[in-house]
Coordinates of C-alpha atoms and ligand atoms in Angstrom, one line a residue:
Chain A
M1 CA -13.4 11.3 7.4
A2 CA -12.6 7.6 8.6
L3 CA -11.4 7.5 12.1
L4 CA -8.5 5.4 11.4
E5 CA -6.9 5.2 8.1
V6 CA -3.9 3.1 7.1
R7 CA -2.4 3.4 3.8
G8 CA 0.0 1.4 2.0
L9 CA 1.6 0.4 5.3
V10 CA 4.6 -1.9 5.0
K11 CA 6.5 -3.7 7.7
R12 CA 9.6 -5.9 7.0
F13 CA 11.5 -8.2 9.7
L14 CA 14.9 -9.8 8.4
G15 CA 13.5 -10.8 5.0
V16 CA 9.8 -11.5 6.1
T17 CA 7.3 -8.8 4.7
A18 CA 5.1 -9.0 7.9
V19 CA 3.1 -6.3 6.7
D20 CA 2.8 -5.6 3.0
Q21 CA 1.1 -2.7 1.5
V22 CA -2.2 -2.7 3.4
D23 CA -4.9 -0.4 3.3
L24 CA -7.4 -0.4 5.6
A25 CA -10.1 2.6 7.2
V26 CA -12.3 2.3 10.3
E27 CA -15.2 4.6 10.1
P28 CA -16.5 6.4 13.2
G29 CA -18.7 3.7 15.6
E30 CA -17.8 0.7 13.1
L31 CA -16.8 -2.9 14.4
V32 CA -14.2 -4.0 12.2
S33 CA -12.3 -7.4 12.6
L34 CA -9.1 -8.4 11.3
I35 CA -8.5 -11.9 10.3
G36 CA -5.8 -14.2 9.1
P37 CA -4.0 -17.4 9.4
N38 CA -1.1 -17.6 12.2
G39 CA 1.7 -15.0 11.1
S40 CA -0.3 -13.0 8.5
G41 CA 0.6 -9.9 10.1
K42 CA -2.2 -9.0 12.1
T43 CA -0.7 -8.4 15.5
T44 CA 2.4 -6.4 13.5
L45 CA -0.3 -4.3 11.9
F46 CA -1.6 -3.1 15.7
N47 CA 1.9 -2.8 16.7
C48 CA 2.6 -0.1 13.5
V49 CA -0.8 1.9 14.6
T50 CA 0.0 2.1 18.2
G51 CA 3.5 3.2 17.9
Y52 CA 5.1 0.1 18.9
L53 CA 6.7 -0.6 15.3
A54 CA 8.0 1.8 13.0
A55 CA 6.5 1.0 10.0
D56 CA 9.0 1.0 6.6
H57 CA 6.5 2.5 4.2
G58 CA 3.1 3.9 4.4
R59 CA 0.8 6.1 6.7
V60 CA -1.3 5.8 9.5
L61 CA -3.7 8.6 10.5
F62 CA -6.1 8.7 13.3
R63 CA -8.5 11.7 13.1
G64 CA -6.6 12.8 9.9
R65 CA -3.3 13.0 12.0
D66 CA -0.4 11.1 11.2
L67 CA 0.8 8.6 13.8
T68 CA 3.5 6.9 11.8
H69 CA 6.1 8.2 14.3
V70 CA 4.1 8.8 17.4
A71 CA 5.4 6.9 20.5
P72 CA 3.0 4.7 22.2
H73 CA 2.3 6.6 25.3
R74 CA 1.1 9.5 23.0
V75 CA -0.8 7.5 20.6
A76 CA -2.4 6.2 24.1
R77 CA -3.3 9.7 24.9
L78 CA -4.7 10.5 21.5
G79 CA -7.7 8.2 22.7
V80 CA -6.4 4.9 20.9
A81 CA -6.4 2.2 23.3
R82 CA -5.1 -1.5 22.5
T83 CA -4.8 -5.2 24.4
F84 CA -2.0 -7.1 23.9
Q85 CA -2.2 -10.7 22.2
Q86 CA 0.3 -12.3 25.2
V87 CA -1.9 -11.2 28.3
S88 CA -0.4 -8.4 29.7
V89 CA -1.0 -6.7 33.5
F90 CA 1.4 -5.0 36.1
P91 CA 1.7 -8.3 38.1
R92 CA 2.9 -6.4 41.5
L93 CA 0.0 -4.1 41.3
S94 CA -3.4 -4.9 42.6
A95 CA -6.3 -5.4 39.7
L96 CA -7.7 -1.8 40.9
E97 CA -4.1 -0.2 40.6
N98 CA -3.9 -1.7 37.1
L99 CA -6.8 0.4 36.2
L100 CA -6.2 3.4 37.8
V101 CA -3.1 3.3 36.0
F102 CA -4.7 3.7 32.9
L103 CA -6.8 6.7 33.6
Q104 CA -4.6 8.9 35.8
Q105 CA -2.5 9.8 32.9
H106 CA -5.1 11.2 30.6
Q107 CA -6.7 13.1 33.9
E108 CA -3.5 15.5 34.3
E109 CA -0.3 16.2 32.9
H110 CA 2.1 17.6 35.4
T111 CA 4.2 14.8 36.5
L112 CA 5.8 16.5 39.5
A113 CA 2.8 18.4 40.6
R114 CA 1.9 15.2 41.9
L115 CA 4.3 15.4 44.7
I116 CA 1.7 17.7 46.2
R117 CA -1.8 16.1 47.1
T118 CA -4.1 18.9 46.2
P119 CA -7.7 18.8 46.4
R120 CA -8.2 18.6 42.8
L121 CA -6.0 15.5 42.2
R122 CA -7.7 13.8 45.1
R123 CA -11.0 14.3 43.3
L124 CA -9.9 13.1 40.3
E125 CA -8.3 9.9 42.0
V126 CA -12.1 9.4 43.9
E127 CA -13.5 9.3 40.3
A128 CA -10.7 7.3 38.7
V129 CA -11.6 4.8 41.7
E130 CA -15.3 5.0 41.1
R131 CA -14.7 4.4 37.4
A132 CA -12.1 1.5 37.9
R133 CA -15.0 -0.2 40.5
R134 CA -17.9 0.1 37.8
L135 CA -15.4 -1.5 35.2
L136 CA -14.2 -4.5 37.7
D137 CA -18.2 -5.0 38.5
L138 CA -18.7 -5.4 34.5
V139 CA -15.9 -8.0 34.2
G140 CA -16.8 -9.8 37.2
L141 CA -13.6 -9.1 38.9
T142 CA -15.4 -7.0 42.0
D143 CA -13.9 -9.4 44.7
K144 CA -10.5 -9.2 43.2
A145 CA -9.8 -5.5 43.4
D146 CA -7.1 -5.7 45.8
A147 CA -5.6 -9.1 44.9
A148 CA -2.5 -8.8 42.8
A149 CA -2.8 -9.0 39.5
G150 CA 0.0 -11.3 39.1
S151 CA -2.2 -13.8 41.3
L152 CA -5.4 -13.8 39.1
S153 CA -5.9 -16.7 36.6
Y154 CA -5.3 -16.2 32.9
G155 CA -8.7 -15.5 31.8
Q156 CA -9.3 -13.2 34.9
R157 CA -5.8 -11.2 33.6
K158 CA -7.8 -11.2 30.4
L159 CA -10.6 -9.6 31.6
L160 CA -8.6 -7.1 33.9
A161 CA -6.6 -6.2 30.5
F162 CA -9.8 -5.6 28.7
A163 CA -11.4 -3.5 31.6
A164 CA -8.0 -1.0 31.7
A165 CA -8.2 -0.5 28.0
L166 CA -11.8 1.0 28.7
M167 CA -10.5 2.9 31.8
P168 CA -9.9 6.2 29.8
D169 CA -12.7 5.8 27.8
P170 CA -11.2 5.7 24.2
D171 CA -12.1 6.5 20.9
L172 CA -10.4 3.5 19.1
L173 CA -10.2 0.1 20.6
L174 CA -7.9 -2.4 19.3
L175 CA -8.5 -5.8 20.7
D176 CA -5.8 -8.6 20.0
E177 CA -7.5 -11.8 20.3
P178 CA -9.6 -11.2 23.5
A179 CA -11.4 -14.8 23.0
A180 CA -8.1 -16.7 22.6
A181 CA -7.3 -19.2 25.0
V182 CA -10.3 -18.8 27.5
N183 CA -13.4 -21.1 28.4
P184 CA -16.6 -20.9 26.4
T185 CA -18.4 -19.1 29.3
M186 CA -15.7 -16.2 29.0
I187 CA -16.1 -15.9 25.2
N188 CA -19.7 -15.4 25.2
Q189 CA -18.8 -13.1 28.2
M190 CA -16.2 -11.0 25.9
K191 CA -18.4 -11.3 23.0
S192 CA -21.4 -9.5 24.7
H193 CA -18.7 -6.9 26.2
I194 CA -17.5 -6.2 22.7
L195 CA -21.0 -5.9 21.3
A196 CA -22.2 -3.3 24.0
L197 CA -19.0 -1.2 23.3
H198 CA -20.5 -1.3 19.7
R199 CA -24.1 -0.3 20.9
Q200 CA -22.5 2.7 22.8
G201 CA -21.1 3.8 19.8
K202 CA -17.3 2.9 20.2
T203 CA -15.1 2.3 17.5
V204 CA -13.6 -1.3 17.4
L205 CA -10.8 -3.2 15.6
L206 CA -10.5 -6.6 16.5
V207 CA -8.0 -9.5 15.9
E208 CA -9.7 -12.7 16.3
H209 CA -9.6 -16.4 15.5
N210 CA -12.7 -17.5 16.8
M211 CA -14.6 -17.3 13.8
E212 CA -18.0 -17.9 15.6
V213 CA -17.3 -14.6 17.2
V214 CA -16.0 -12.8 14.1
M215 CA -18.8 -13.4 12.1
D216 CA -21.6 -12.9 14.9
I217 CA -20.6 -9.2 15.7
S218 CA -18.5 -7.7 13.0
Q219 CA -20.1 -5.3 10.7
R220 CA -16.9 -6.0 8.0
V221 CA -14.3 -8.1 8.2
V222 CA -10.7 -7.6 6.6
V223 CA -8.5 -10.4 5.7
L224 CA -5.1 -10.8 5.8
D225 CA -2.7 -13.6 4.4
H226 CA 1.5 -13.3 4.2
G227 CA 0.8 -9.8 5.1
Q228 CA -1.4 -8.8 2.3
K229 CA -4.7 -7.7 2.5
I230 CA -6.7 -10.5 0.3
A231 CA -10.6 -9.7 1.1
E232 CA -12.8 -7.3 2.9
G233 CA -16.3 -7.2 3.0
S234 CA -19.3 -8.1 5.1
P235 CA -19.1 -11.3 7.0
D236 CA -21.2 -13.4 4.7
A237 CA -19.3 -12.2 1.6
I238 CA -16.0 -13.2 3.6
R239 CA -17.4 -16.8 4.3
R240 CA -18.1 -17.5 0.6
D241 CA -15.0 -15.8 -0.5
A242 CA -12.7 -18.1 -2.5
R243 CA -9.4 -16.4 -1.6
V244 CA -10.1 -16.5 2.0
I245 CA -11.2 -20.3 1.7
E246 CA -8.1 -20.9 0.2
A247 CA -6.0 -19.0 2.5
Y248 CA -7.4 -20.8 5.6
F249 CA -7.7 -24.4 4.4
G250 CA -5.9 -24.5 0.9
R251 CA -2.6 -25.7 2.2
Chain B
M1 CA -0.7 0.9 69.9
R2 CA 1.2 1.0 66.6
R3 CA 0.9 4.7 66.5
A4 CA 2.5 4.8 70.0
S5 CA 5.5 2.3 69.4
A6 CA 6.0 4.2 66.2
L7 CA 6.4 7.2 68.1
A8 CA 8.4 5.7 71.1
F9 CA 10.9 4.4 68.5
I10 CA 11.2 8.1 66.8
V11 CA 11.8 9.4 70.3
M12 CA 14.6 6.8 70.9
V13 CA 16.2 7.7 67.5
V14 CA 15.9 11.5 68.3
A15 CA 17.4 10.7 71.9
A16 CA 20.1 8.6 70.5
P17 CA 23.1 10.6 71.6
W18 CA 21.9 10.8 75.1
L19 CA 21.1 7.5 75.3
V20 CA 24.6 6.5 74.1
A21 CA 26.3 8.7 76.6
A22 CA 24.1 7.0 79.4
A23 CA 24.7 3.7 78.1
V24 CA 28.1 3.3 76.7
P25 CA 30.1 6.6 78.0
R26 CA 33.3 5.4 77.3
Q27 CA 32.5 4.4 73.5
Q28 CA 30.3 7.5 73.2
R29 CA 32.2 9.2 70.3
Y30 CA 32.6 6.1 68.5
V31 CA 29.0 4.7 68.7
L32 CA 27.8 7.9 67.8
H33 CA 29.9 8.0 64.6
V34 CA 28.8 4.7 63.5
L35 CA 25.3 6.0 64.0
I36 CA 26.2 9.0 61.8
F37 CA 27.5 7.1 59.0
T38 CA 24.5 4.8 59.5
V39 CA 21.9 7.5 58.8
L40 CA 23.8 8.9 56.3
F41 CA 23.8 5.5 54.4
A42 CA 20.3 4.9 55.0
A43 CA 19.8 8.1 53.0
L44 CA 22.2 7.1 50.5
A45 CA 20.2 4.1 50.0
L46 CA 17.0 5.3 49.9
S47 CA 18.0 7.7 47.0
Y48 CA 19.2 4.4 45.3
D49 CA 16.7 2.5 45.8
L50 CA 14.3 5.0 44.0
V51 CA 15.9 4.1 41.0
V52 CA 16.8 0.0 41.3
G53 CA 13.5 -0.5 43.7
H54 CA 10.9 1.6 41.9
V55 CA 11.6 2.1 38.4
G56 CA 13.8 -1.3 38.2
S57 CA 16.8 0.3 36.3
L58 CA 20.0 -1.3 37.8
S59 CA 22.2 1.6 38.0
L60 CA 25.5 1.2 39.0
A61 CA 26.5 5.1 38.7
H62 CA 25.5 6.2 42.2
P63 CA 28.9 6.5 43.5
A64 CA 29.6 8.8 40.6
F65 CA 26.6 11.2 41.7
F66 CA 27.7 10.9 45.3
G67 CA 31.2 12.0 44.3
V68 CA 29.6 15.1 42.3
G69 CA 27.9 16.3 45.4
A70 CA 30.6 15.3 47.6
Y71 CA 33.2 17.5 45.4
A72 CA 31.3 20.3 44.4
A73 CA 30.5 20.8 48.0
A74 CA 34.5 20.3 49.0
I75 CA 35.6 22.4 46.4
L76 CA 32.9 25.4 47.0
A77 CA 33.0 25.2 50.8
T78 CA 37.1 25.4 50.8
R79 CA 38.1 27.6 47.7
A80 CA 34.9 29.7 47.3
R81 CA 34.1 29.7 50.8
W82 CA 30.4 29.3 50.1
P83 CA 28.5 28.9 53.4
F84 CA 27.0 25.6 54.1
L85 CA 23.4 25.4 52.7
A86 CA 24.7 27.1 49.4
D87 CA 27.3 24.3 48.7
L88 CA 24.8 21.7 49.9
L89 CA 22.2 23.1 47.3
A90 CA 24.9 23.4 44.7
A91 CA 26.2 19.7 45.2
V92 CA 22.3 18.7 44.8
L93 CA 22.0 20.9 41.5
A94 CA 25.3 19.5 40.2
A95 CA 24.3 15.7 40.8
A96 CA 21.1 15.8 39.3
V97 CA 22.3 18.0 36.2
V98 CA 24.8 15.3 35.3
A99 CA 22.6 12.4 35.5
A100 CA 19.9 14.2 33.7
L101 CA 22.7 14.6 31.3
V102 CA 24.1 11.2 31.1
G103 CA 20.7 9.4 31.5
V104 CA 19.0 10.5 28.3
P105 CA 21.6 8.4 26.2
L106 CA 21.9 5.8 29.0
F107 CA 18.2 5.2 29.1
R108 CA 18.2 4.6 25.7
L109 CA 20.3 1.2 26.3
T110 CA 18.9 -2.2 26.8
E111 CA 18.6 -3.6 30.2
H112 CA 21.8 -5.0 30.5
A113 CA 23.7 -2.2 28.4
F114 CA 22.4 0.1 30.8
A115 CA 23.9 -1.6 33.8
V116 CA 27.2 -2.0 32.3
G117 CA 26.9 2.2 30.5
T118 CA 26.2 3.1 34.3
L119 CA 29.5 1.1 35.5
G120 CA 31.4 2.8 33.0
L121 CA 30.2 6.0 34.4
A122 CA 31.2 5.2 37.7
L123 CA 34.6 4.2 36.9
V124 CA 35.0 7.5 34.7
A125 CA 34.0 9.6 37.4
S126 CA 36.5 7.9 39.8
I127 CA 39.2 8.2 37.3
V128 CA 38.5 11.9 36.7
A129 CA 38.5 12.5 40.6
N130 CA 41.9 10.8 40.7
N131 CA 43.4 12.3 38.2
W132 CA 42.0 15.7 37.4
V133 CA 44.2 17.3 40.0
E134 CA 43.9 21.0 39.5
V135 CA 40.4 20.4 40.9
T136 CA 39.8 17.5 43.0
R137 CA 43.6 17.4 44.2
G138 CA 43.8 13.7 43.4
P139 CA 45.0 11.4 45.5
L140 CA 46.2 14.4 48.0
C141 CA 42.3 14.9 48.8
I142 CA 40.7 18.2 49.3
T143 CA 41.4 18.9 53.2
G144 CA 39.9 21.5 55.6
I145 CA 36.3 21.3 54.8
P146 CA 34.4 23.7 57.4
K147 CA 31.9 22.3 60.0
P148 CA 28.7 23.0 58.4
V149 CA 27.1 26.5 60.0
L150 CA 23.1 26.6 59.5
G151 CA 21.4 29.8 58.6
L152 CA 20.9 32.1 56.0
P153 CA 22.9 35.2 54.9
G154 CA 22.2 38.1 57.5
G155 CA 20.1 35.7 59.9
P156 CA 21.4 34.1 63.2
T157 CA 23.5 31.2 62.7
L158 CA 24.0 27.7 64.0
A159 CA 27.5 26.0 63.8
V160 CA 27.2 22.4 64.3
T161 CA 30.7 21.3 65.6
T162 CA 29.6 18.5 67.9
L163 CA 29.0 15.0 67.0
P164 CA 25.7 14.8 68.4
G165 CA 24.7 18.1 66.5
Y166 CA 26.1 16.5 63.7
Y167 CA 24.0 13.4 64.2
W168 CA 20.8 15.3 64.4
L169 CA 21.6 17.0 61.0
A170 CA 22.1 13.9 59.4
L171 CA 18.9 12.5 61.0
A172 CA 17.3 15.7 59.7
A173 CA 18.5 15.0 56.3
L174 CA 17.5 11.5 56.3
A175 CA 13.7 12.8 57.6
A176 CA 13.6 15.0 54.4
V177 CA 14.6 11.9 52.4
V178 CA 12.1 9.5 53.5
L179 CA 9.3 11.7 53.2
L180 CA 10.3 12.4 49.5
Y181 CA 10.8 8.8 49.1
R182 CA 7.2 8.4 50.2
R183 CA 5.6 10.9 48.1
L184 CA 7.4 9.8 45.1
T185 CA 7.0 5.9 45.5
T186 CA 3.2 6.1 46.5
F187 CA -0.1 7.5 45.1
R188 CA -0.1 8.7 41.4
L189 CA 3.7 9.1 40.9
G190 CA 4.2 5.5 42.7
R191 CA 1.7 4.1 40.5
A192 CA 3.4 5.3 37.2
F193 CA 6.9 4.3 38.6
H194 CA 6.0 0.8 39.3
A195 CA 3.5 0.4 36.0
V196 CA 7.1 1.3 34.3
R197 CA 9.3 -1.2 36.5
D198 CA 6.5 -3.9 36.1
N199 CA 5.8 -3.8 32.4
E200 CA 7.1 -1.3 30.2
P201 CA 5.3 -1.8 27.0
L202 CA 1.9 -2.0 28.7
A203 CA 3.1 1.4 30.7
G204 CA 3.3 3.0 27.3
A205 CA -0.3 1.8 26.5
A206 CA -1.2 3.3 29.6
G207 CA -0.1 6.5 28.5
I208 CA 2.6 6.5 30.6
D209 CA 6.1 7.6 29.0
P210 CA 8.7 5.0 30.3
L211 CA 11.6 6.9 29.6
K212 CA 10.4 10.4 31.3
Y213 CA 9.4 8.1 34.5
R214 CA 13.0 6.2 34.6
L215 CA 14.8 9.8 34.0
L216 CA 12.8 11.5 36.8
A217 CA 13.6 8.6 39.2
F218 CA 17.3 8.6 38.2
T219 CA 17.5 12.6 38.4
I220 CA 16.1 12.6 41.7
G221 CA 18.0 9.6 43.1
A222 CA 21.1 11.2 41.9
A223 CA 20.4 14.8 43.4
L224 CA 19.6 13.2 46.7
A225 CA 23.1 11.2 46.3
G226 CA 25.0 14.7 45.8
G227 CA 23.3 15.9 48.9
V228 CA 24.2 12.9 51.0
G229 CA 27.9 13.5 49.4
A230 CA 27.9 17.1 50.7
L231 CA 27.0 16.1 54.1
Y232 CA 29.4 13.5 54.2
V233 CA 32.5 15.6 53.4
H234 CA 31.5 18.4 55.7
Y235 CA 31.1 15.5 58.4
L236 CA 34.7 14.0 57.6
S237 CA 36.1 17.3 56.5
V238 CA 38.2 15.8 53.8
M239 CA 37.2 14.1 50.5
C240 CA 39.3 11.6 48.8
P241 CA 38.7 9.6 45.4
E242 CA 38.4 6.3 47.1
E243 CA 35.2 7.7 48.7
M244 CA 33.7 7.1 45.4
T245 CA 34.7 3.6 44.1
V246 CA 32.8 0.6 43.1
A247 CA 33.0 -0.7 46.6
L248 CA 30.1 2.3 47.7
T249 CA 28.0 0.4 45.0
V250 CA 28.6 -2.8 46.5
N251 CA 27.7 -1.6 49.6
L252 CA 24.2 0.0 47.9
L253 CA 23.7 -3.2 46.7
V254 CA 24.0 -5.4 49.7
I255 CA 21.8 -3.0 51.6
V256 CA 19.2 -2.5 49.2
F257 CA 18.8 -6.1 48.1
L258 CA 19.2 -7.8 51.4
G259 CA 17.1 -5.1 53.1
G260 CA 14.5 -5.3 50.8
V261 CA 14.4 -3.5 47.4
G262 CA 11.4 -1.2 46.9
S263 CA 10.5 -1.3 50.2
L264 CA 11.2 2.1 53.0
R265 CA 11.1 -0.2 55.9
G266 CA 13.5 -2.8 54.4
V267 CA 16.3 -0.1 53.1
L268 CA 16.3 1.3 56.6
V269 CA 16.8 -2.2 58.0
G270 CA 19.5 -3.0 55.4
A271 CA 21.1 0.1 56.2
V272 CA 21.5 -0.3 59.8
L273 CA 22.3 -3.9 59.4
F274 CA 24.8 -3.7 56.9
T275 CA 26.3 -0.4 58.3
A276 CA 26.2 -0.3 61.9
L277 CA 26.6 -4.5 62.3
P278 CA 30.0 -4.9 60.8
E279 CA 31.1 -2.2 62.8
V280 CA 29.7 -3.5 66.2
L281 CA 30.5 -7.0 65.1
R282 CA 34.0 -5.8 65.0
L283 CA 34.5 -6.1 68.3
A284 CA 35.0 -9.8 67.8
P285 CA 37.5 -9.7 65.0
T286 CA 38.1 -13.3 64.6
W287 CA 34.4 -14.1 64.4
R288 CA 33.1 -10.9 62.3
L289 CA 33.7 -12.0 58.6
V290 CA 32.2 -15.6 59.5
I291 CA 29.1 -14.1 61.1
Y292 CA 28.7 -11.3 58.8
G293 CA 29.0 -13.8 55.8
G294 CA 26.7 -16.5 57.5
L295 CA 24.2 -13.7 57.8
L296 CA 24.3 -12.8 54.1
L297 CA 24.1 -16.2 53.0
L298 CA 21.0 -17.0 55.4
V299 CA 19.0 -13.8 54.3
V300 CA 19.9 -14.9 50.4
V301 CA 19.0 -18.2 51.0
R302 CA 15.9 -18.2 53.2
S303 CA 14.7 -14.8 51.7
P304 CA 15.4 -13.8 48.6
E305 CA 13.4 -10.9 48.7
G306 CA 15.7 -9.5 51.3
I307 CA 14.7 -9.0 55.2
E308 CA 11.7 -7.0 54.2
S309 CA 9.9 -10.3 53.4
L310 CA 11.1 -11.8 56.6
L311 CA 9.8 -8.7 58.7
R312 CA 6.1 -8.9 56.7
R313 CA 6.0 -12.8 57.2
A314 CA 6.7 -12.1 60.8
S315 CA 4.2 -9.3 61.2
G316 CA 1.4 -11.4 59.0
A317 CA 1.8 -14.3 61.8
R318 CA 1.3 -11.9 64.7
A319 CA -1.7 -10.3 63.0
G320 CA -3.1 -14.1 62.5
R321 CA -3.2 -14.2 59.0
Ligands
ATP401 N1 9.6 -8.7 16.4 C1 9.6 -9.5 15.4 N2 10.9 -10.0 14.8 C2 10.7 -10.7 13.7 N3 9.9 -11.3 13.2 C3 8.7 -10.8 13.3 C4 8.4 -10.1 14.6 N4 7.2 -9.8 14.9 C5 6.6 -10.6 13.9 N5 7.2 -11.3 13.1 C6 6.9 -12.1 12.1 O1 6.1 -11.4 11.3 C7 5.1 -12.1 10.7 C8 3.7 -11.6 11.1 O2 3.5 -11.9 12.5 P1 2.3 -11.2 13.1 O3 2.8 -11.5 14.9 O4 2.2 -10.0 13.1 O5 1.2 -12.5 12.8 P2 -0.3 -12.4 13.4 O6 -1.1 -12.4 12.2 O7 -0.8 -11.5 14.7 O8 -0.3 -14.0 13.7 P3 -1.1 -14.9 15.0 O9 -2.4 -15.1 14.7 O10 -0.5 -16.0 15.2 O11 -1.4 -13.9 16.3 C9 5.4 -13.3 11.4 O12 6.0 -14.2 10.3 C10 6.2 -13.3 12.3 O13 7.1 -14.5 12.6
MG402 MG1 -1.0 -12.2 16.7

């Protein structure tokens, strides 16, 4: 069974059909890229999958479970993590706290029980801090742990948001343009981070404009144009696909 | 060193009635009255800051919750002759229930509509207090609210009849509010509140239900405001509709935003400055408004984040940073 399955998804905004009858399946452990020209509906598809937008038609299944009308926080707790195209952090929390927030909701459910700092809760917090520090090390933000996230550079915030998505050890990771608007060194960093995740067996759906990254690391590529899926296949097949070339260069 | 000065401060605050008696024996009653008001306002402002400061929802409904608690206590204490602790608890619960009920539809509104909706709630509450005469006695006010008697049924009791006694009761209530405020705004709960305040969509991606946390802060803030309302009417022994007008919102906004929104110390300093100071400055009536207005202007211009950021800068400079 596919880990994520999107069936006949339609999302319209006042006259624009941003996502038009899209079918998509991602198998466990796969690294799939979703590409397409600007405005082709990639982010909208992410938003429909993660509960930020309600689809007009079609269904989203995660492990066979219907996500179509599930709120974002519930989707997250089911094991689906996402990043945002517009880099998104909690500016007034420290880098470390930014990561902690992403794990605590998965560790325990009872909101008001947190008023009492039980030994169990303290132990969970220690574990969370350890994991957060490891992830900060991984993305090279070790010495920024106590800096307010809002004070970090654009690239650093991007890395922080990426690390935050990894905090709860999600089963499915949706990345919206992780390599956009950062310098070449960081693009390579991101690329190797994503590859490493893939090798660990994580399932990744990647939206990315940087063709080098997409073609290098994806197992499969899905192409959207004007909200419709126009092609799907291996990176090599996509590179040669006439409709894809047309969509990118033919206007 | 820090600990020692904090301890000295607490001792001074607790010993205030004696200090006042020694320092200004002829104005003792007046000064104590101002102190009691200051302490009650500090507790009320902290309850308000849970909502505006920590989940970032600009509620203007706080007088309504204060009023619900005040009227619940006033009515139960006079007509049903409930003991003080029972009517205090009822006031807390009544305000919490009202907040939870109105909060669900209100938090579905956008930011600005939420502010307007809560303002509407405050106005409606004030109109009800004025016009539902059978229950609230309207402008005639509920009078003869007894002085608080502490104690549980069957056990020993302690009547709070003196001004110092009332000051200490108010101080105990403030201490309880401060403890709860700290519990709520630090560690995991605080982090979740602040995540919702700073970036709601991202909070969702982190698995946090924004509505739930907003509602939680709103309800607890209202519950505490209801409790302060109960303490307030037992102190004044009357409750009138004027106690819950929009003027109260303005007062709270001044205390919280000029003191330091989202900061315990800032809100406490704000409560002292903007409750006690106007009273103290009243000693020079001609200059009172000028000084008060000038101070407001100075804080807003020099330090839009409130007095708290000035304090932080000052202590940062002392530490040589
Ligand atoms: N909230 C919205 N309201 C109205 N229209 C929207 C909204 N979000 C997206 N759209 C429109 O839907 C279409 C698809 O947008 P979307 O952001 O999904 O594209 P994208 O493939 O992510 O583009 P890019 O590569 O530039 O990020 C665009 O025409 C866009 O203008
Ligand atoms: Mg996009």
